[in-house]
């Protein structure tokens, strides 16, 4: 049975079957074949300053840990006890070792098995060296920690290869977190990601909330499966932080073209929002076939704070997006649901996202 169909219309690409947005079977396949085989944003390196600090993150079906061990190194470990397979740590925190609450097996921060209760009587032949935690991969991109389930994963710089160097100039490692908020969505995660890289909807869905921006000047650039996009304000609408957001400090070292507003995607589910004074990480977490959570972590220069008007503008845009993607979810089971021709320029990113997605899902 054909699982994807060539699109008609100005832009050629793929239309995903409607069931891919609500099927539990397909959702499970995504956890294994997509999220389990790509790099996942785990958190900020600033959360791992001291030995014993650790992050907990689910990567597809894989519970993972990132630890800072006594030697100063970061370690990616499967958060699954080697005895009976229980998930061990549930929340990010600080510990001198890893202990499974089920039968009290203990591991070092590098994953070595260090203690087995009643070993001499119940496990006389057990060799601790054979039962270390399984390892993944962890790498840091300018203060952002990424984890992979595979210990021999493609190096992160290769995964990021081609991403616009303009992103590197923001240097998130020198920024601090000033706001975190989570938006629950009654929609499949792909609907939100596609909405994020959909330039066409800016003209209409956000005609009031983003009225200061000239969408016609948009620059959309593909980098492998990833995307960067920037847009300028209308003439006379200042984008500098001092005039728009006095409580936000300009990020030094940016070029004039970086004064544009940016909306980017690190495939498959990490969106970025950039401005001359902020760098926001938007992680789209699938929670079920028809729901997801959108976590937005905003970074800015030390001493900055998010102004009240910034909260209200962000909330307005997010509520508009929530309404759109939930409307899609409400109709996706209808026999009348279909996808027509895609805009030649402003929806090309969606077509390319689906092509990359199909590659991982073996379609």
Coordinates of C-alpha atoms in Angstrom, one line a residue:
X1 CA 0.0 0.0 0.0
X2 CA 1.3 3.4 -0.9
X3 CA 2.2 5.4 2.2
X4 CA 3.0 8.7 0.7
X5 CA 1.7 10.3 -2.5
X6 CA 3.4 12.8 -4.9
X7 CA 1.9 16.2 -4.5
X8 CA 0.3 18.1 -7.3
X9 CA 0.5 21.9 -7.5
X10 CA 3.4 24.4 -7.6
X11 CA 5.6 22.6 -5.1
X12 CA 6.4 18.9 -5.4
X13 CA 6.9 16.8 -2.2
X14 CA 5.0 14.4 0.0
X15 CA 1.6 14.3 1.6
X16 CA 1.5 12.2 4.7
X17 CA -1.5 9.9 5.2
X18 CA -4.0 11.4 7.7
X19 CA -3.6 8.4 10.0
X20 CA 0.0 9.4 10.6
X21 CA -1.4 12.2 12.7
X22 CA -3.5 10.0 15.0
X23 CA -2.5 6.4 14.8
X24 CA -1.0 4.9 17.9
X25 CA 0.9 2.3 15.8
X26 CA 2.4 5.1 13.8
X27 CA 3.2 7.1 16.9
X28 CA 5.1 4.1 18.3
X29 CA 7.0 3.7 15.0
X30 CA 8.1 7.4 15.2
X31 CA 9.5 6.9 18.7
X32 CA 11.7 4.0 17.4
X33 CA 12.7 5.1 13.9
X34 CA 12.8 8.9 14.2
X35 CA 13.4 10.1 17.7
X36 CA 15.4 7.0 18.6
X37 CA 17.8 7.7 15.7
X38 CA 18.3 11.5 15.8
X39 CA 20.0 13.9 18.3
X40 CA 17.7 15.3 21.0
X41 CA 18.1 18.5 22.9
X42 CA 18.5 17.5 26.6
X43 CA 19.1 20.8 28.4
X44 CA 21.6 23.5 29.1
X45 CA 25.2 22.9 30.0
X46 CA 24.7 25.3 32.8
X47 CA 22.5 22.7 34.4
X48 CA 25.6 20.4 34.6
X49 CA 28.1 22.7 36.3
X50 CA 29.1 20.4 39.2
X51 CA 30.1 16.7 39.5
X52 CA 26.9 14.8 40.2
X53 CA 24.6 17.1 38.3
X54 CA 22.4 15.1 35.9
X55 CA 19.7 15.6 33.3
X56 CA 16.8 13.2 32.7
X57 CA 15.3 13.1 29.2
X58 CA 13.2 10.7 27.2
X59 CA 14.4 10.1 23.7
X60 CA 11.7 8.2 21.9
X61 CA 11.1 5.1 23.9
X62 CA 14.5 5.4 25.6
X63 CA 14.8 6.9 29.0
X64 CA 18.2 8.6 29.1
X65 CA 20.6 10.3 31.6
X66 CA 23.3 12.9 31.0
X67 CA 25.6 13.1 34.0
X68 CA 28.6 15.2 35.0
X69 CA 31.1 12.7 36.5
X70 CA 34.0 13.4 38.9
X71 CA 36.5 13.7 36.0
X72 CA 34.5 16.6 34.6
X73 CA 33.2 14.7 31.6
X74 CA 29.6 14.4 30.4
X75 CA 28.2 10.9 30.1
X76 CA 25.1 9.7 28.2
X77 CA 23.6 6.7 29.9
X78 CA 20.4 4.7 29.3
X79 CA 18.3 5.3 32.4
X80 CA 17.4 1.6 32.7
X81 CA 18.7 -0.7 35.4
X82 CA 20.5 -3.7 34.1
X83 CA 18.9 -6.0 36.7
X84 CA 15.2 -5.9 35.9
X85 CA 15.0 -3.0 33.5
X86 CA 13.4 -0.4 35.8
X87 CA 13.6 3.3 35.0
X88 CA 15.8 4.7 37.8
X89 CA 15.8 8.5 38.0
X90 CA 12.7 10.5 37.2
X91 CA 13.7 14.2 37.5
X92 CA 16.9 16.2 36.9
X93 CA 19.0 16.7 40.0
X94 CA 22.2 16.1 41.8
X95 CA 23.6 12.8 43.1
X96 CA 26.9 11.1 43.8
X97 CA 25.8 8.0 42.1
X98 CA 22.8 6.3 40.4
X99 CA 20.6 4.0 42.5
X100 CA 17.7 1.8 41.3
X101 CA 14.9 2.0 43.9
X102 CA 13.6 -1.4 42.9
X103 CA 16.4 -3.7 44.1
X104 CA 19.0 -1.2 45.1
X105 CA 21.6 -1.9 42.4
X106 CA 24.0 1.1 42.3
X107 CA 26.0 2.6 39.5
X108 CA 28.7 5.3 39.3
X109 CA 28.1 8.6 37.3
X110 CA 29.9 7.0 34.4
X111 CA 27.6 4.0 34.5
X112 CA 29.8 1.3 36.1
X113 CA 28.0 -1.1 38.4
X114 CA 29.3 -0.5 41.9
X115 CA 27.0 -2.4 44.3
X116 CA 24.7 -5.4 44.2
X117 CA 22.9 -6.2 47.5
X118 CA 23.4 -9.9 48.6
X119 CA 25.8 -10.4 45.8
X120 CA 27.8 -13.1 47.5
X121 CA 24.8 -15.3 48.1
X122 CA 22.3 -14.5 45.4
X123 CA 24.7 -13.5 42.5
X124 CA 27.9 -15.4 43.2
X125 CA 29.0 -15.5 39.5
X126 CA 28.0 -11.9 38.6
X127 CA 30.9 -9.8 37.2
X128 CA 30.2 -6.1 37.7
X129 CA 32.1 -5.3 34.6
X130 CA 29.5 -7.1 32.5
X131 CA 26.6 -5.1 33.8
X132 CA 27.4 -1.5 33.4
X133 CA 24.6 0.8 32.2
X134 CA 24.3 0.9 28.4
X135 CA 25.8 4.1 26.9
X136 CA 24.6 6.6 24.4
X137 CA 26.3 9.7 23.0
X138 CA 26.3 13.3 24.4
X139 CA 27.8 16.4 22.8
X140 CA 27.5 20.1 23.5
X141 CA 26.9 22.9 20.9
X142 CA 27.8 26.2 22.5
X143 CA 26.1 25.5 25.8
X144 CA 23.3 23.3 24.5
X145 CA 23.4 19.7 25.4
X146 CA 22.3 17.0 22.9
X147 CA 22.0 13.3 23.5
X148 CA 21.6 10.3 21.2
X149 CA 20.7 6.7 22.2
X150 CA 23.5 5.2 20.1
X151 CA 27.0 5.2 21.6
X152 CA 28.4 5.4 18.0
X153 CA 26.1 8.1 16.8
X154 CA 27.0 10.5 13.9
X155 CA 29.0 13.3 15.5
X156 CA 26.9 16.3 16.3
X157 CA 28.9 18.7 14.1
X158 CA 28.1 16.5 11.1
X159 CA 24.4 16.5 12.1
X160 CA 24.5 20.3 12.3
X161 CA 26.6 20.6 9.1
X162 CA 25.4 23.5 6.9
X163 CA 23.4 25.2 9.6
X164 CA 23.6 29.0 9.0
X165 CA 26.6 30.4 10.8
X166 CA 24.4 33.3 11.8
X167 CA 23.0 31.0 14.6
X168 CA 26.5 30.5 16.0
X169 CA 27.0 34.2 16.4
X170 CA 24.3 34.2 19.1
X171 CA 26.6 32.0 21.3
X172 CA 23.9 30.7 23.7
X173 CA 26.6 29.5 26.1
X174 CA 27.0 33.1 27.3
X175 CA 23.3 33.7 27.8
X176 CA 21.1 32.9 30.8
X177 CA 17.6 31.4 31.1
X178 CA 15.1 34.1 31.9
X179 CA 11.8 32.3 31.3
X180 CA 10.4 28.8 30.9
X181 CA 6.8 28.0 29.9
X182 CA 4.9 25.0 28.6
X183 CA 1.9 25.0 26.3
X184 CA -0.1 21.8 26.1
X185 CA -1.5 21.2 22.6
X186 CA -4.4 18.9 21.6
X187 CA -2.6 18.2 18.3
X188 CA -0.1 15.8 16.9
X189 CA 3.5 17.1 17.2
X190 CA 4.0 17.2 13.5
X191 CA 1.1 19.7 13.0
X192 CA 3.0 22.1 15.4
X193 CA 6.4 21.7 13.7
X194 CA 4.8 22.2 10.3
X195 CA 3.1 25.3 11.5
X196 CA 6.4 26.6 12.9
X197 CA 8.1 26.4 9.5
X198 CA 5.0 27.6 7.6
X199 CA 5.7 31.1 6.3
X200 CA 2.4 31.6 4.6
X201 CA 0.3 31.6 7.8
X202 CA 2.2 34.6 9.1
X203 CA 0.2 36.8 6.7
X204 CA -3.2 35.7 8.0
X205 CA -3.2 33.8 11.3
X206 CA -0.8 36.4 12.8
X207 CA -1.9 39.4 10.9
X208 CA -2.4 41.4 14.1
X209 CA 0.1 39.8 16.5
X210 CA 3.0 40.1 14.0
X211 CA 1.8 43.2 12.1
X212 CA 5.1 45.0 12.6
X213 CA 7.0 42.5 10.4
X214 CA 7.5 42.5 6.6
X215 CA 7.0 38.8 5.7
X216 CA 7.8 39.6 2.1
X217 CA 11.5 40.0 3.1
X218 CA 11.7 36.5 4.5
X219 CA 14.9 34.5 4.0
X220 CA 14.3 30.7 4.2
X221 CA 17.3 28.5 3.9
X222 CA 17.5 24.7 4.0
X223 CA 20.5 23.0 5.7
X224 CA 20.0 19.2 5.2
X225 CA 16.9 18.4 7.2
X226 CA 17.2 21.7 9.2
X227 CA 15.9 25.2 8.4
X228 CA 16.8 28.8 9.2
X229 CA 14.5 31.7 8.4
X230 CA 14.8 35.4 9.1
X231 CA 12.5 38.4 8.5
X232 CA 12.8 42.2 8.9
X233 CA 10.4 44.7 10.4
X234 CA 8.6 47.2 8.3
X235 CA 10.5 50.5 7.8
X236 CA 10.2 52.6 10.9
X237 CA 9.6 49.6 13.2
X238 CA 12.7 49.3 15.4
X239 CA 14.0 45.8 16.2
X240 CA 16.8 46.9 18.6
X241 CA 16.3 45.7 22.1
X242 CA 16.9 49.1 23.7
X243 CA 13.9 50.7 21.9
X244 CA 11.5 47.7 21.9
X245 CA 12.4 45.9 25.2
X246 CA 14.4 48.1 27.6
X247 CA 14.7 45.2 30.1
X248 CA 16.5 43.0 27.4
X249 CA 20.1 43.7 26.7
X250 CA 21.5 43.5 23.1
X251 CA 23.5 40.3 22.4
X252 CA 27.0 41.6 21.5
X253 CA 28.9 40.4 18.4
X254 CA 25.9 40.1 16.1
X255 CA 26.0 41.5 12.5
X256 CA 23.4 44.0 11.1
X257 CA 21.5 41.2 9.4
X258 CA 21.1 39.5 12.7
X259 CA 18.7 42.3 13.8
X260 CA 16.1 40.3 11.9
X261 CA 13.7 38.1 13.7
X262 CA 14.4 34.4 13.2
X263 CA 12.4 31.2 13.3
X264 CA 14.4 28.0 12.8
X265 CA 14.1 24.2 13.0
X266 CA 16.7 21.6 14.1
X267 CA 15.1 18.4 12.8
X268 CA 12.9 16.9 13.9
X269 CA 11.4 18.8 16.8
X270 CA 13.6 21.6 18.2
X271 CA 12.5 25.0 17.0
X272 CA 14.5 28.1 17.7
X273 CA 13.4 31.7 17.9
X274 CA 16.0 34.4 17.7
X275 CA 16.1 38.2 18.0
X276 CA 18.8 40.8 18.6
X277 CA 18.3 40.3 22.4
X278 CA 17.0 36.7 22.9
X279 CA 17.5 33.1 21.9
X280 CA 14.5 30.8 22.6
X281 CA 14.5 27.0 22.5
X282 CA 11.1 25.6 21.5
X283 CA 11.0 21.8 22.2
X284 CA 8.0 20.0 20.8
X285 CA 7.5 16.9 22.9
X286 CA 5.1 14.3 21.6
X287 CA 2.9 13.0 24.5
X288 CA 0.4 10.9 22.5
X289 CA -0.7 10.5 18.9
X290 CA -3.0 13.5 19.3
X291 CA -1.3 15.6 21.9
X292 CA 2.0 17.3 22.5
X293 CA 3.7 19.8 24.8
X294 CA 5.6 22.8 23.6
X295 CA 8.2 24.0 26.0
X296 CA 9.8 27.4 25.4
X297 CA 13.0 28.3 27.2
X298 CA 14.1 31.9 26.6
X299 CA 17.7 32.8 27.0
X300 CA 19.1 36.4 27.1
X301 CA 22.2 38.3 28.3
X302 CA 22.8 38.3 32.0
X303 CA 20.9 41.1 33.7
X304 CA 18.0 40.9 31.2
X305 CA 14.4 40.1 32.1
X306 CA 11.4 39.3 30.1
X307 CA 9.0 42.3 30.1
X308 CA 5.3 41.9 30.7
X309 CA 4.5 42.9 27.1
X310 CA 6.9 40.2 25.9
X311 CA 4.8 37.6 27.8
X312 CA 1.6 38.9 26.4
X313 CA 2.9 38.9 22.8
X314 CA 4.3 35.4 23.1
X315 CA 1.1 34.1 24.6
X316 CA -1.0 35.7 21.8
X317 CA 1.1 34.1 19.1
X318 CA 1.1 30.8 20.8
X319 CA -2.7 30.8 21.4
X320 CA -3.2 31.6 17.7
X321 CA -0.9 28.7 16.7
X322 CA -2.7 26.4 19.2
X323 CA -6.0 27.2 17.7
X324 CA -4.8 26.4 14.2
X325 CA -3.1 23.1 15.0
X326 CA -6.0 21.9 17.1
X327 CA -8.4 22.7 14.3
X328 CA -6.3 20.4 12.1
X329 CA -6.4 17.7 14.7
X330 CA -10.1 18.0 15.0
X331 CA -10.6 17.4 11.3
X332 CA -7.8 14.9 10.5
X333 CA -10.1 11.8 11.0
X334 CA -12.7 13.1 8.5
X335 CA -13.0 11.4 5.2
X336 CA -13.0 15.0 3.7
X337 CA -9.5 15.8 5.2
X338 CA -7.0 16.3 2.4
X339 CA -4.0 18.5 1.6
X340 CA -4.1 20.5 -1.6
X341 CA -1.3 22.3 -3.5
X342 CA 1.4 23.9 -1.4
X343 CA 2.6 27.5 -1.8
X344 CA 5.7 27.5 -4.1
X345 CA 7.9 29.5 -1.7
X346 CA 6.2 29.9 1.6
X347 CA 5.3 26.3 2.2
X348 CA 8.4 24.7 0.6
X349 CA 9.8 24.1 4.1
X350 CA 6.9 21.9 5.0
X351 CA 7.4 19.8 1.9
X352 CA 11.1 19.3 2.7
X353 CA 10.4 18.5 6.3
X354 CA 8.0 15.7 5.2
X355 CA 10.6 14.4 2.8
X356 CA 13.2 14.2 5.6
X357 CA 10.6 12.6 7.8
X358 CA 9.8 10.0 5.2
X359 CA 13.4 9.1 4.9
X360 CA 13.6 8.2 8.6
X361 CA 10.3 6.4 8.6
X362 CA 11.3 4.3 5.5
X363 CA 8.4 5.6 3.3

